[in-house]
Tab-separated table of N, CA and C in Angstrom:
chain	number	residue	atom	x	y	z
S	1	MET	N	8.814	-6.384	-7.954
S	1	MET	CA	8.080	-6.342	-9.199
S	1	MET	C	8.911	-5.675	-10.294
S	2	PHE	N	9.271	-4.414	-10.111
S	2	PHE	CA	10.149	-3.737	-11.047
S	2	PHE	C	11.499	-3.614	-10.383
S	3	GLU	N	12.543	-3.869	-11.119
S	3	GLU	CA	13.871	-3.787	-10.544
S	3	GLU	C	14.789	-3.017	-11.469
S	4	LYS	N	15.661	-2.232	-10.859
S	4	LYS	CA	16.701	-1.539	-11.603
S	4	LYS	C	17.989	-2.303	-11.389
S	5	SER	N	18.676	-2.618	-12.458
S	5	SER	CA	19.960	-3.308	-12.329
S	5	SER	C	21.063	-2.289	-12.102
S	6	LYS	N	21.903	-2.579	-11.139
S	6	LYS	CA	23.063	-1.736	-10.879
S	6	LYS	C	24.238	-2.266	-11.682
S	7	LYS	N	25.276	-1.471	-11.802
S	7	LYS	CA	26.450	-1.868	-12.569
S	7	LYS	C	27.162	-3.069	-11.962
S	8	ASP	N	27.041	-3.261	-10.645
S	8	ASP	CA	27.727	-4.384	-10.014
S	8	ASP	C	26.933	-5.688	-10.111
S	9	GLY	N	25.792	-5.649	-10.796
S	9	GLY	CA	24.997	-6.857	-11.003
S	9	GLY	C	23.882	-7.042	-10.003
S	10	SER	N	23.875	-6.279	-8.900
S	10	SER	CA	22.777	-6.384	-7.938
S	10	SER	C	21.570	-5.626	-8.470
S	11	SER	N	20.433	-5.806	-7.820
S	11	SER	CA	19.238	-5.115	-8.278
S	11	SER	C	18.592	-4.367	-7.127
S	12	GLU	N	17.875	-3.337	-7.464
S	12	GLU	CA	17.202	-2.490	-6.492
S	12	GLU	C	15.718	-2.480	-6.845
S	13	ALA	N	14.870	-2.903	-5.909
S	13	ALA	CA	13.439	-2.964	-6.171
S	13	ALA	C	12.834	-1.566	-6.145
S	14	THR	N	11.870	-1.332	-7.005
S	14	THR	CA	11.119	-0.089	-7.004
S	14	THR	C	9.659	-0.413	-6.765
S	15	ALA	N	8.932	0.528	-6.211
S	15	ALA	CA	7.526	0.318	-5.886
S	15	ALA	C	6.644	0.471	-7.118
S	16	SER	N	5.560	-0.269	-7.131
S	16	SER	CA	4.527	-0.106	-8.155
S	16	SER	C	3.620	1.028	-7.714
S	17	LEU	N	3.302	1.924	-8.622
S	17	LEU	CA	2.474	3.089	-8.320
S	17	LEU	C	1.078	2.915	-8.897
S	18	ILE	N	0.084	3.078	-8.037
S	18	ILE	CA	-1.303	3.186	-8.496
S	18	ILE	C	-1.600	4.680	-8.452
S	19	ASP	N	-1.560	5.300	-9.616
S	19	ASP	CA	-1.590	6.741	-9.799
S	19	ASP	C	-2.895	7.368	-9.304
S	20	ALA	N	-2.851	8.668	-9.027
S	20	ALA	CA	-4.020	9.411	-8.548
S	20	ALA	C	-5.174	9.379	-9.542
S	21	ASP	N	-4.891	9.210	-10.825
S	21	ASP	CA	-5.932	9.154	-11.853
S	21	ASP	C	-6.458	7.744	-12.082
S	22	THR	N	-6.013	6.776	-11.282
S	22	THR	CA	-6.365	5.374	-11.480
S	22	THR	C	-7.356	4.907	-10.436
S	23	ARG	N	-8.361	4.143	-10.903
S	23	ARG	CA	-9.333	3.509	-10.012
S	23	ARG	C	-9.362	2.024	-10.357
S	24	ILE	N	-9.122	1.177	-9.353
S	24	ILE	CA	-9.104	-0.266	-9.547
S	24	ILE	C	-10.238	-0.885	-8.746
S	25	THR	N	-10.988	-1.769	-9.392
S	25	THR	CA	-12.011	-2.553	-8.708
S	25	THR	C	-11.572	-4.000	-8.779
S	26	GLY	N	-11.268	-4.589	-7.617
S	26	GLY	CA	-10.769	-5.953	-7.564
S	26	GLY	C	-9.507	-6.031	-6.726
S	27	SER	N	-9.002	-7.216	-6.551
S	27	SER	CA	-7.835	-7.441	-5.702
S	27	SER	C	-6.539	-7.063	-6.411
S	28	VAL	N	-5.589	-6.559	-5.619
S	28	VAL	CA	-4.258	-6.233	-6.115
S	28	VAL	C	-3.264	-7.070	-5.307
S	29	ILE	N	-2.445	-7.862	-6.007
S	29	ILE	CA	-1.464	-8.724	-5.357
S	29	ILE	C	-0.101	-8.453	-5.980
S	30	SER	N	0.896	-8.210	-5.101
S	30	SER	CA	2.252	-7.948	-5.570
S	30	SER	C	3.240	-8.560	-4.591
S	31	SER	N	4.359	-9.056	-5.100
S	31	SER	CA	5.414	-9.561	-4.219
S	31	SER	C	6.312	-8.425	-3.747
S	32	GLY	N	6.091	-7.233	-4.276
S	32	GLY	CA	6.915	-6.083	-3.922
S	32	GLY	C	6.133	-5.019	-3.180
S	33	ASP	N	6.554	-3.771	-3.370
S	33	ASP	CA	5.969	-2.629	-2.683
S	33	ASP	C	4.965	-1.927	-3.584
S	34	ILE	N	3.951	-1.308	-2.951
S	34	ILE	CA	2.932	-0.559	-3.678
S	34	ILE	C	2.769	0.809	-3.039
S	35	VAL	N	2.689	1.841	-3.882
S	35	VAL	CA	2.323	3.180	-3.449
S	35	VAL	C	0.942	3.457	-4.039
S	36	LEU	N	-0.031	3.679	-3.164
S	36	LEU	CA	-1.404	3.949	-3.600
S	36	LEU	C	-1.668	5.445	-3.531
S	37	ALA	N	-1.852	6.046	-4.699
S	37	ALA	CA	-2.192	7.465	-4.780
S	37	ALA	C	-3.603	7.647	-5.318
S	38	GLY	N	-4.178	6.576	-5.880
S	38	GLY	CA	-5.508	6.617	-6.469
S	38	GLY	C	-6.537	5.941	-5.589
S	39	ASN	N	-7.444	5.184	-6.228
S	39	ASN	CA	-8.539	4.528	-5.531
S	39	ASN	C	-8.568	3.038	-5.844
S	40	VAL	N	-8.741	2.239	-4.796
S	40	VAL	CA	-8.887	0.792	-4.960
S	40	VAL	C	-10.121	0.349	-4.187
S	41	ASP	N	-11.028	-0.328	-4.877
S	41	ASP	CA	-12.176	-0.990	-4.253
S	41	ASP	C	-11.877	-2.477	-4.306
S	42	GLY	N	-11.195	-2.984	-3.294
S	42	GLY	CA	-10.780	-4.377	-3.248
S	42	GLY	C	-9.617	-4.532	-2.294
S	43	ASP	N	-9.149	-5.739	-2.162
S	43	ASP	CA	-8.091	-6.058	-1.211
S	43	ASP	C	-6.707	-5.852	-1.832
S	44	ILE	N	-5.734	-5.513	-0.978
S	44	ILE	CA	-4.351	-5.377	-1.414
S	44	ILE	C	-3.483	-6.301	-0.563
S	45	LYS	N	-2.678	-7.131	-1.242
S	45	LYS	CA	-1.704	-7.992	-0.573
S	45	LYS	C	-0.359	-7.717	-1.221
S	46	CYS	N	0.619	-7.292	-0.397
S	46	CYS	CA	1.938	-6.954	-0.923
S	46	CYS	C	2.947	-6.944	0.217
S	47	LYS	N	4.203	-6.668	-0.121
S	47	LYS	CA	5.259	-6.607	0.888
S	47	LYS	C	5.113	-5.334	1.726
S	48	SER	N	5.004	-4.190	1.057
S	48	SER	CA	4.910	-2.903	1.737
S	48	SER	C	3.907	-2.031	0.999
S	49	LEU	N	3.071	-1.314	1.761
S	49	LEU	CA	2.050	-0.456	1.164
S	49	LEU	C	2.120	0.925	1.778
S	50	PHE	N	2.121	1.950	0.909
S	50	PHE	CA	2.010	3.335	1.358
S	50	PHE	C	0.757	3.924	0.737
S	51	VAL	N	-0.202	4.306	1.583
S	51	VAL	CA	-1.449	4.937	1.130
S	51	VAL	C	-1.264	6.440	1.296
S	52	GLU	N	-1.148	7.151	0.176
S	52	GLU	CA	-0.891	8.587	0.210
S	52	GLU	C	-2.101	9.368	0.719
S	53	ASP	N	-1.886	10.647	1.037
S	53	ASP	CA	-2.896	11.505	1.665
S	53	ASP	C	-4.261	11.492	0.979
S	54	ASN	N	-4.299	11.615	-0.325
S	54	ASN	CA	-5.568	11.724	-1.048
S	54	ASN	C	-6.066	10.394	-1.616
S	55	ALA	N	-5.409	9.308	-1.278
S	55	ALA	CA	-5.782	7.987	-1.792
S	55	ALA	C	-6.918	7.389	-0.957
S	56	THR	N	-7.665	6.456	-1.590
S	56	THR	CA	-8.765	5.774	-0.914
S	56	THR	C	-8.696	4.278	-1.188
S	57	LEU	N	-8.798	3.501	-0.117
S	57	LEU	CA	-8.853	2.046	-0.224
S	57	LEU	C	-10.070	1.550	0.535
S	58	LYS	N	-10.932	0.811	-0.167
S	58	LYS	CA	-12.081	0.162	0.460
S	58	LYS	C	-11.874	-1.331	0.306
S	59	GLY	N	-11.228	-1.924	1.303
S	59	GLY	CA	-10.894	-3.341	1.267
S	59	GLY	C	-9.833	-3.644	2.299
S	60	SER	N	-9.456	-4.895	2.385
S	60	SER	CA	-8.487	-5.300	3.397
S	60	SER	C	-7.059	-5.148	2.891
S	61	ILE	N	-6.140	-5.038	3.863
S	61	ILE	CA	-4.704	-4.944	3.591
S	61	ILE	C	-4.029	-6.107	4.290
S	62	ASN	N	-3.160	-6.817	3.558
S	62	ASN	CA	-2.346	-7.877	4.139
S	62	ASN	C	-0.924	-7.623	3.658
S	63	THR	N	-0.045	-7.206	4.593
S	63	THR	CA	1.280	-6.764	4.202
S	63	THR	C	2.270	-6.905	5.360
S	64	VAL	N	3.538	-6.809	5.049
S	64	VAL	CA	4.576	-6.814	6.086
S	64	VAL	C	4.637	-5.441	6.755
S	65	GLU	N	4.533	-4.380	5.940
S	65	GLU	CA	4.588	-3.018	6.457
S	65	GLU	C	3.570	-2.146	5.744
S	66	ALA	N	2.832	-1.346	6.519
S	66	ALA	CA	1.845	-0.443	5.937
S	66	ALA	C	1.995	0.940	6.550
S	67	ILE	N	1.931	1.945	5.690
S	67	ILE	CA	1.897	3.337	6.124
S	67	ILE	C	0.623	3.931	5.544
S	68	ILE	N	-0.249	4.396	6.425
S	68	ILE	CA	-1.536	4.925	5.981
S	68	ILE	C	-1.575	6.423	6.268
S	69	ALA	N	-1.700	7.203	5.197
S	69	ALA	CA	-1.837	8.653	5.315
S	69	ALA	C	-3.163	9.109	4.711
S	70	GLY	N	-3.825	8.224	3.969
S	70	GLY	CA	-5.079	8.545	3.299
S	70	GLY	C	-6.265	7.846	3.951
S	71	ASN	N	-7.262	7.496	3.139
S	71	ASN	CA	-8.508	6.909	3.617
S	71	ASN	C	-8.516	5.397	3.409
S	72	VAL	N	-8.714	4.652	4.497
S	72	VAL	CA	-8.790	3.198	4.421
S	72	VAL	C	-10.022	2.735	5.185
S	73	THR	N	-10.874	1.984	4.488
S	73	THR	CA	-12.031	1.345	5.106
S	73	THR	C	-11.871	-0.146	4.896
S	74	GLY	N	-11.529	-0.858	5.965
S	74	GLY	CA	-11.303	-2.294	5.866
S	74	GLY	C	-10.311	-2.750	6.913
S	75	ASP	N	-10.129	-4.027	6.992
S	75	ASP	CA	-9.253	-4.616	7.996
S	75	ASP	C	-7.802	-4.639	7.522
S	76	VAL	N	-6.876	-4.504	8.477
S	76	VAL	CA	-5.450	-4.494	8.171
S	76	VAL	C	-4.758	-5.574	8.987
S	77	VAL	N	-3.983	-6.421	8.292
S	77	VAL	CA	-3.103	-7.393	8.933
S	77	VAL	C	-1.692	-7.059	8.457
S	78	SER	N	-0.823	-6.676	9.413
S	78	SER	CA	0.517	-6.237	9.050
S	78	SER	C	1.470	-6.464	10.215
S	79	ASP	N	2.739	-6.743	9.905
S	79	ASP	CA	3.753	-6.864	10.952
S	79	ASP	C	4.053	-5.503	11.578
S	80	ARG	N	4.101	-4.469	10.733
S	80	ARG	CA	4.359	-3.098	11.190
S	80	ARG	C	3.378	-2.172	10.501
S	81	ILE	N	2.833	-1.224	11.277
S	81	ILE	CA	1.906	-0.255	10.689
S	81	ILE	C	2.143	1.119	11.276
S	82	GLN	N	1.968	2.116	10.429
S	82	GLN	CA	2.066	3.507	10.843
S	82	GLN	C	0.822	4.211	10.321
S	83	ILE	N	0.070	4.824	11.206
S	83	ILE	CA	-1.116	5.575	10.806
S	83	ILE	C	-0.816	7.044	11.070
S	84	ARG	N	-0.718	7.799	10.009
S	84	ARG	CA	-0.335	9.213	10.114
S	84	ARG	C	-1.535	10.081	10.488
S	85	SER	N	-1.261	11.296	10.895
S	85	SER	CA	-2.307	12.208	11.372
S	85	SER	C	-3.308	12.583	10.277
S	86	THR	N	-2.930	12.474	9.014
S	86	THR	CA	-3.830	12.799	7.902
S	86	THR	C	-4.753	11.638	7.541
S	87	ALA	N	-4.529	10.482	8.157
S	87	ALA	CA	-5.279	9.265	7.789
S	87	ALA	C	-6.680	9.255	8.378
S	88	ARG	N	-7.554	8.529	7.661
S	88	ARG	CA	-8.874	8.165	8.167
S	88	ARG	C	-8.947	6.652	8.039
S	89	PHE	N	-9.062	5.976	9.165
S	89	PHE	CA	-9.047	4.524	9.183
S	89	PHE	C	-10.292	4.007	9.878
S	90	ASP	N	-11.021	3.104	9.204
S	90	ASP	CA	-12.211	2.488	9.775
S	90	ASP	C	-12.121	0.984	9.512
S	91	GLY	N	-11.773	0.228	10.549
S	91	GLY	CA	-11.635	-1.202	10.391
S	91	GLY	C	-10.913	-1.807	11.575
S	92	ASP	N	-10.631	-3.069	11.487
S	92	ASP	CA	-9.891	-3.782	12.529
S	92	ASP	C	-8.426	-3.842	12.144
S	93	LEU	N	-7.568	-3.789	13.159
S	93	LEU	CA	-6.130	-3.802	12.947
S	93	LEU	C	-5.517	-4.968	13.707
S	94	LYS	N	-4.713	-5.764	12.989
S	94	LYS	CA	-4.019	-6.873	13.621
S	94	LYS	C	-2.549	-6.788	13.245
S	95	CYS	N	-1.700	-6.585	14.252
S	95	CYS	CA	-0.246	-6.565	14.038
S	95	CYS	C	0.321	-7.874	14.528
S	96	ALA	N	1.046	-8.542	13.649
S	96	ALA	CA	1.600	-9.859	14.002
S	96	ALA	C	2.922	-9.727	14.711
């Protein structure tokens, strides 16, 4: 989604941040990475998702990689998932 250009012409992707002061109602779709620090009431589809400790997601996750450290209520479909000790997860999990 956001890219920084390097001097050699290559690019480095950066994650989109949903800030702690942000609340989204509805679906979030990105071809890149997302860091969720705020609240989302809806589904998230992206390449990689990191749900921070104080973040809340009420909806499904569809991603290649997910790291959950906060609160997630909903189903997760991901190739790789990490659920940290600070997480609260309520839903079905499917790893492809």
